[in-house]
mmCIF file of C-alpha atoms in Angstrom:
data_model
loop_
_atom_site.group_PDB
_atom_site.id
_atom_site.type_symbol
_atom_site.label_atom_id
_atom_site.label_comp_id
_atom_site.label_asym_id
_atom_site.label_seq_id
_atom_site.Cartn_x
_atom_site.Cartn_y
_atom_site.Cartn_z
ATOM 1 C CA UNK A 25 111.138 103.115 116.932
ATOM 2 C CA UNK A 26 108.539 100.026 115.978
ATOM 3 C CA UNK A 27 110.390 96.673 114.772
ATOM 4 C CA UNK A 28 110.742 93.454 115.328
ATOM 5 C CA UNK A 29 113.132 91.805 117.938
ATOM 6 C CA UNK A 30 114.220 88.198 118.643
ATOM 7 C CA UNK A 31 116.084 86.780 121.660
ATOM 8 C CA UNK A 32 118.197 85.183 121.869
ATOM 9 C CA UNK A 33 120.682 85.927 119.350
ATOM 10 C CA UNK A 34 122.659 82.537 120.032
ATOM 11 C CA UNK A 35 120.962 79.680 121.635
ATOM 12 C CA UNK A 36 122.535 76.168 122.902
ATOM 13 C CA UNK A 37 120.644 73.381 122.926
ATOM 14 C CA UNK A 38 121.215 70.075 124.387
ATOM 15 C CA UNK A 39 120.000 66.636 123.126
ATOM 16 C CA UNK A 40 116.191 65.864 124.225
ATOM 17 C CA UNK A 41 115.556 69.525 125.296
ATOM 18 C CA UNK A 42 112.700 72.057 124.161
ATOM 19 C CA UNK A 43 113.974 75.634 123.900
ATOM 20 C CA UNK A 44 111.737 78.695 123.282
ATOM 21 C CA UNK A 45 112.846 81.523 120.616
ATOM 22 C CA UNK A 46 111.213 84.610 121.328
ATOM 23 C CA UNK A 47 109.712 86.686 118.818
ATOM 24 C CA UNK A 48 108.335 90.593 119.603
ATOM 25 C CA UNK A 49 106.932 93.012 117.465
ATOM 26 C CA UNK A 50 105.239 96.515 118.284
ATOM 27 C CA UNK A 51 104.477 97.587 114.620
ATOM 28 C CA UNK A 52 100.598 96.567 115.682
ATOM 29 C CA UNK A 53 100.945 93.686 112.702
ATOM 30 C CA UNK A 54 98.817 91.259 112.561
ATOM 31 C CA UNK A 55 100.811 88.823 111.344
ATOM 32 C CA UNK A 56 103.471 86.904 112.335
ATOM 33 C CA UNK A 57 105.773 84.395 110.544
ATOM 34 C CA UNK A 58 108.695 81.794 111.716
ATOM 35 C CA UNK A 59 111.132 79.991 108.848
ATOM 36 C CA UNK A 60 114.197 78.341 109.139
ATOM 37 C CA UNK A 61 117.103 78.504 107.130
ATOM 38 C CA UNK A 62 120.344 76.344 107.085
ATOM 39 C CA UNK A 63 123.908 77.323 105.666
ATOM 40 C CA UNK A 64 123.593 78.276 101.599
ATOM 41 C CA UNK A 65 119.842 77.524 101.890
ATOM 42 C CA UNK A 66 116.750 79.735 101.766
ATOM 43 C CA UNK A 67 113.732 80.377 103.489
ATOM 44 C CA UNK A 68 111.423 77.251 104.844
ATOM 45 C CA UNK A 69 108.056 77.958 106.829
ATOM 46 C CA UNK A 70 107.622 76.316 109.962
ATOM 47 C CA UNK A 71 104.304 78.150 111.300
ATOM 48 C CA UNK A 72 102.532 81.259 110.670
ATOM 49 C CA UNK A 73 99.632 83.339 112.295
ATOM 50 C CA UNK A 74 97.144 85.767 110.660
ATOM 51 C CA UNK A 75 95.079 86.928 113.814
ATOM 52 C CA UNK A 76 95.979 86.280 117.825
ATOM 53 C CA UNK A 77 94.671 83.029 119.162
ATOM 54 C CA UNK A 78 95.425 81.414 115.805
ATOM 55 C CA UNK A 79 98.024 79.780 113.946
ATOM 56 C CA UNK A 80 99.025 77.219 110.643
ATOM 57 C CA UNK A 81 101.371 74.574 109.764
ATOM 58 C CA UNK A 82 103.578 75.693 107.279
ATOM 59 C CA UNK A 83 106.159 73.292 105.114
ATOM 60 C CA UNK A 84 108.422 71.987 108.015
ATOM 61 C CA UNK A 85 106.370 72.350 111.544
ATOM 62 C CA UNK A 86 106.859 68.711 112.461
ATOM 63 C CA UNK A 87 109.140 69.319 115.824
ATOM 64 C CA UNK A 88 107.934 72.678 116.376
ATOM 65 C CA UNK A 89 104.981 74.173 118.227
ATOM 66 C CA UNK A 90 104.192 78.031 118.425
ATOM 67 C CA UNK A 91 101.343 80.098 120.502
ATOM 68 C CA UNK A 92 99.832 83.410 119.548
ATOM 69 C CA UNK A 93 97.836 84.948 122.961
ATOM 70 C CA UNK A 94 98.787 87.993 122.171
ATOM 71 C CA UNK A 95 99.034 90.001 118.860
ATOM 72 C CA UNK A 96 102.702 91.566 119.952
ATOM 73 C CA UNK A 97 104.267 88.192 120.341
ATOM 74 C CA UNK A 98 104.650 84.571 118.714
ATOM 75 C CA UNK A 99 107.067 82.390 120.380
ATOM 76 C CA UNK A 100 108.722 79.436 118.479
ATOM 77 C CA UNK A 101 109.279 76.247 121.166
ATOM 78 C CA UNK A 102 111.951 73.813 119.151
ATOM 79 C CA UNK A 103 111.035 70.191 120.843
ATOM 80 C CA UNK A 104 113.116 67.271 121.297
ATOM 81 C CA UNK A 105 111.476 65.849 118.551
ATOM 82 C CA UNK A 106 113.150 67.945 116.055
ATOM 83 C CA UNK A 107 115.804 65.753 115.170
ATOM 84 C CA UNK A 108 117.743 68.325 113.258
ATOM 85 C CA UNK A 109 116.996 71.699 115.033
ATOM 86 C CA UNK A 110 120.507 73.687 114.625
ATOM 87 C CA UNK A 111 119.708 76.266 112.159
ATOM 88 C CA UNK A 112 119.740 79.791 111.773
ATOM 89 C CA UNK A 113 115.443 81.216 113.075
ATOM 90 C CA UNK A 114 113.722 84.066 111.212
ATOM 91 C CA UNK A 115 110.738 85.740 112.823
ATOM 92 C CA UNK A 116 108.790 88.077 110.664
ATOM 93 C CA UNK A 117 105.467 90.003 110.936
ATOM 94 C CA UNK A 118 103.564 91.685 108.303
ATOM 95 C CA UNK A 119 100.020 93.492 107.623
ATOM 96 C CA UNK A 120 97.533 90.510 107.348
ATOM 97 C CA UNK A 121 94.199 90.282 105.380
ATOM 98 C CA UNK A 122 94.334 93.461 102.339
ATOM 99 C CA UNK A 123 97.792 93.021 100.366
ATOM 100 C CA UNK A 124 99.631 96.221 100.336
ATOM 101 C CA UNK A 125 103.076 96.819 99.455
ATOM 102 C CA UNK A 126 104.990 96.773 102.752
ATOM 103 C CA UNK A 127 105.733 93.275 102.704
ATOM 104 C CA UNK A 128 107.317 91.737 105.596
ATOM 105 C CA UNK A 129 109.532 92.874 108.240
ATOM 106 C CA UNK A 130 112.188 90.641 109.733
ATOM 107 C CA UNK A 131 113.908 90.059 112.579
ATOM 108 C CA UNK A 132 117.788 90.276 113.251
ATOM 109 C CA UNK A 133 117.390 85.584 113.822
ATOM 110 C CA UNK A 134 118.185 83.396 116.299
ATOM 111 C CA UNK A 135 121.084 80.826 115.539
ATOM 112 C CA UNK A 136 120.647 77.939 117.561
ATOM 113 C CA UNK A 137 123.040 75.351 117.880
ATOM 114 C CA UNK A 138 123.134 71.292 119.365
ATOM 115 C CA UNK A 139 125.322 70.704 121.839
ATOM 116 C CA UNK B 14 109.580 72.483 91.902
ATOM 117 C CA UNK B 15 109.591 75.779 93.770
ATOM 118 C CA UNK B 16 107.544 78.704 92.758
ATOM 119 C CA UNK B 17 110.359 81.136 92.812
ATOM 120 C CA UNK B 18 113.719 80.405 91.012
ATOM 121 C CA UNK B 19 116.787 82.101 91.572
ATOM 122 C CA UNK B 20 120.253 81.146 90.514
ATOM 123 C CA UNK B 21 122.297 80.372 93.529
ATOM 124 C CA UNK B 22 125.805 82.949 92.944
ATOM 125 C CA UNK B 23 127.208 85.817 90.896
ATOM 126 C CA UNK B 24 130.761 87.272 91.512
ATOM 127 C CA UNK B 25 131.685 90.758 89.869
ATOM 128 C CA UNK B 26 134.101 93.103 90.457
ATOM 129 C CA UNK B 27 134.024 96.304 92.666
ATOM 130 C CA UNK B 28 132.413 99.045 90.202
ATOM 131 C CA UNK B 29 130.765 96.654 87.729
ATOM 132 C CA UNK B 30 127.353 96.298 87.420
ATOM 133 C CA UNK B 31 125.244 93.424 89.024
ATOM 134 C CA UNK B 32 122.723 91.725 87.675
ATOM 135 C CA UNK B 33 120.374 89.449 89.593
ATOM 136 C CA UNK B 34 117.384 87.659 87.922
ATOM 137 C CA UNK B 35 114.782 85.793 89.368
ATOM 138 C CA UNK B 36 111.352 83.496 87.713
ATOM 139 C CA UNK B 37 107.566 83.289 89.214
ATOM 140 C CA UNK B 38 104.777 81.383 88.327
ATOM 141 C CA UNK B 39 101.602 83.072 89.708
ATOM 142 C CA UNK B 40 100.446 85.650 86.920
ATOM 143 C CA UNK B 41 98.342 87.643 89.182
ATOM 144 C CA UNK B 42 100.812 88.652 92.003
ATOM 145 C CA UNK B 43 100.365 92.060 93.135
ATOM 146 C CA UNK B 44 103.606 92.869 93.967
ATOM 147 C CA UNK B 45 107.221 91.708 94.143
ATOM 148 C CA UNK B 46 110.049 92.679 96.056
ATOM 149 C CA UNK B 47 113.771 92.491 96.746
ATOM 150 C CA UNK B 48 115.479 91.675 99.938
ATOM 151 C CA UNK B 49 118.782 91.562 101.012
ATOM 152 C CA UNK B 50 120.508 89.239 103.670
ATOM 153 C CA UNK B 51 123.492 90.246 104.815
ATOM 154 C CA UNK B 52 125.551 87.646 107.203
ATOM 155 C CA UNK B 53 124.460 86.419 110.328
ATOM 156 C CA UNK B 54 121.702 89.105 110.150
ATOM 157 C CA UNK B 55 117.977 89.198 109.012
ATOM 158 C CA UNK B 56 116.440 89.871 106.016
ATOM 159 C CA UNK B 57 115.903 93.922 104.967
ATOM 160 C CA UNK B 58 113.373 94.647 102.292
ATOM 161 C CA UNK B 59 115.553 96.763 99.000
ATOM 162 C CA UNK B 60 113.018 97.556 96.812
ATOM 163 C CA UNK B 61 109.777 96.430 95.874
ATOM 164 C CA UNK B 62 107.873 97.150 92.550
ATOM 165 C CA UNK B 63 103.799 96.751 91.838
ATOM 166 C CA UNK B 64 103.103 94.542 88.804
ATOM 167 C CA UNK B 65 101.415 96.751 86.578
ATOM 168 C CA UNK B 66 105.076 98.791 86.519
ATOM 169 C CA UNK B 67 108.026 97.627 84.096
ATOM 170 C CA UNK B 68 110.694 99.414 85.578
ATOM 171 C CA UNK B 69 111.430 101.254 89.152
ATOM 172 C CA UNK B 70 114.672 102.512 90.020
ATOM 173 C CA UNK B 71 115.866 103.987 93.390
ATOM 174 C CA UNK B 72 119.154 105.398 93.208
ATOM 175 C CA UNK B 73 121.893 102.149 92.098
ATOM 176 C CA UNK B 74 119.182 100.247 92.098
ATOM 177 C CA UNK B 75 116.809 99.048 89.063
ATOM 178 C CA UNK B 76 114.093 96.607 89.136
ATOM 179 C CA UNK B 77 112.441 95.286 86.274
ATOM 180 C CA UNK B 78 109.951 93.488 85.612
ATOM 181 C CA UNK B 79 108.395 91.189 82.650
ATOM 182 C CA UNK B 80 105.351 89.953 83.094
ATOM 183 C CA UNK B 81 104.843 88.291 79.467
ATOM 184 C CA UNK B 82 108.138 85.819 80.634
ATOM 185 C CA UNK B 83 107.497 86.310 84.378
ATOM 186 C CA UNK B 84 110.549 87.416 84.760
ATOM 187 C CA UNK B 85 111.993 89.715 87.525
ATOM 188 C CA UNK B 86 115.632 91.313 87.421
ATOM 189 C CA UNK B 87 117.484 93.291 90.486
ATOM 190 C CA UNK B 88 120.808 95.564 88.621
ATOM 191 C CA UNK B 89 123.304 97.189 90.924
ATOM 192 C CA UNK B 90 124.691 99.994 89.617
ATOM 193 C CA UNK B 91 128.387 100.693 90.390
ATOM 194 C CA UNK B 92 128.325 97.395 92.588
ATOM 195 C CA UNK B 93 130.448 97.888 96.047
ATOM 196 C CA UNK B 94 132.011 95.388 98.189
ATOM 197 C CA UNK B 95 129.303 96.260 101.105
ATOM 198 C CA UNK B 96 126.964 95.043 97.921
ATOM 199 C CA UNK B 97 127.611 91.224 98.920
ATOM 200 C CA UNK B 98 125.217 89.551 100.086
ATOM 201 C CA UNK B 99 122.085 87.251 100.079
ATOM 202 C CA UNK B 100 119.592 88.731 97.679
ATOM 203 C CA UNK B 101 115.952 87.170 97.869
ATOM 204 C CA UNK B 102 113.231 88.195 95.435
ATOM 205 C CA UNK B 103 109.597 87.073 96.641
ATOM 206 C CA UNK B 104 105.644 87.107 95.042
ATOM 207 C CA UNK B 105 102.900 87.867 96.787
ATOM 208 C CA UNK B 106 100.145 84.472 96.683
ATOM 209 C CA UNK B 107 97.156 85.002 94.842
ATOM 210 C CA UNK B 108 94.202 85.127 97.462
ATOM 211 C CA UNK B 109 96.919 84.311 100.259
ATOM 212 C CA UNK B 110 96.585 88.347 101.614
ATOM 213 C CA UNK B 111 99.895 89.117 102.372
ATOM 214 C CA UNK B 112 101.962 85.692 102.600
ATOM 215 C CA UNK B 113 104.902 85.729 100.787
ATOM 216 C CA UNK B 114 106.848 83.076 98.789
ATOM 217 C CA UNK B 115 110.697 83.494 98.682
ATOM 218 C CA UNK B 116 112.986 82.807 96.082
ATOM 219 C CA UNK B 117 116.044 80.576 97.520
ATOM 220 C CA UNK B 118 118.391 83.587 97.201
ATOM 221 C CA UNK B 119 121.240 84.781 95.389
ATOM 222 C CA UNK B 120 124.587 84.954 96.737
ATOM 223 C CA UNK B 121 126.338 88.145 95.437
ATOM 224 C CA UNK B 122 130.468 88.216 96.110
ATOM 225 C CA UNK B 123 132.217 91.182 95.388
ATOM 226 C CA UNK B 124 135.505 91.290 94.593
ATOM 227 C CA UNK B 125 137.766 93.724 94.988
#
């Protein structure tokens, strides 16, 4: 079955460190999406990519870097310049380019936590 | 302010009906949709509805959809307790393809 699957579900991070969220997809999207969303809040972009090799800031990258080299995957890297990184990490991918009605498919997140 | 407004919680009762609303801004979206969050998990696309449509309704649930207010409502029928939940409604950006802009959810409680 195609979908879209982050690992890990629960990651530990310790002050000063990067850490890498993974983010797969094999429904051939083009694509891809990362947001963050703290307790009672919604949905805030961090970075987004429409075609491999590519990617944009969205509301909240500062902290964050991404890389798109290939179209199945978009990895999230939370650096120690994030001052505030625990949070609960959506990955998404989507149909780029025409819209259409499909919308976006989500991951199952990533809850990472300061330690 | 944010281009999708939802009010932050409802509470009914097991069996009642649920009502959640939600406001746009950009008059030419193509289509709008409904997702639900459920905890700890990701988000899982209900329903969505195209915006020359009033009204679309899949089994307990009924979108609708006013484009004179720009004004989009989500009702549960016969609303269960595995009914609560996060419940995001989101626009599609003019000229943005297929980006998205979420609404800052709806928390649904249940009660039995």
């Amino acid at each position: 079955d195609g979908g879209i699957t982050q690992s890990p579900k629960y990651l530990f991070r310790k002050e000063g460190q990067n850490v890498t969220l993974s983010c797969e997809q094999n429904l051939n999207h083009d694509a891809m999406y990362w947001y963050r969303q703290d307790p009672g809040q919604g949905l805030r972009l961090i970075y987004y990519s429409q075609i491999v090799n590519d990617f944009q800031k969205g509301d909240i990258a500062e902290g964050y870097s991404v890389s798109r080299e290939k179209k199945e995957s978009f990895p999230l890297t939370v650096t120690s310049a994030q001052k505030n990184p625990t949070a609960f990490y959506l990955c998404a991918s989507s149909i780029a380019g025409q819209k259409s009605f499909y919308g976006y498919t989500f991951g199952s997140g990533t809850r990472l936590t300061v330690v | 302010g944010e281009d999708v407004e939802q009010s932050l919680f409802l509470s009914v009762r097991e069996g009642d009906s649920s009502v959640i609303n939600c406001t746009y801004t950009d008059s030419s979206s193509t289509y709008l949709y409904w997702y639900k969050q459920e905890p700890g998990a990701g988000l899982q696309l209900l329903t969505y509805i195209f915006s020359n449509m009033d009204m679309k309704q899949d089994q307990r649930l009924t979108v609708l959809l006013n484009k004179k207010d720009k004004h989009l409502s989500l009702r549960i029928a016969d609303t269960q307790t595995g009914d609560s939940a996060i419940y995001f409604c989101a626009e599609t950006k003019n000229n943005a393809g297929n980006m998205l802009t979420f609404g800052g959810g709806t928390r649904l409680m249940v009660k039995p």
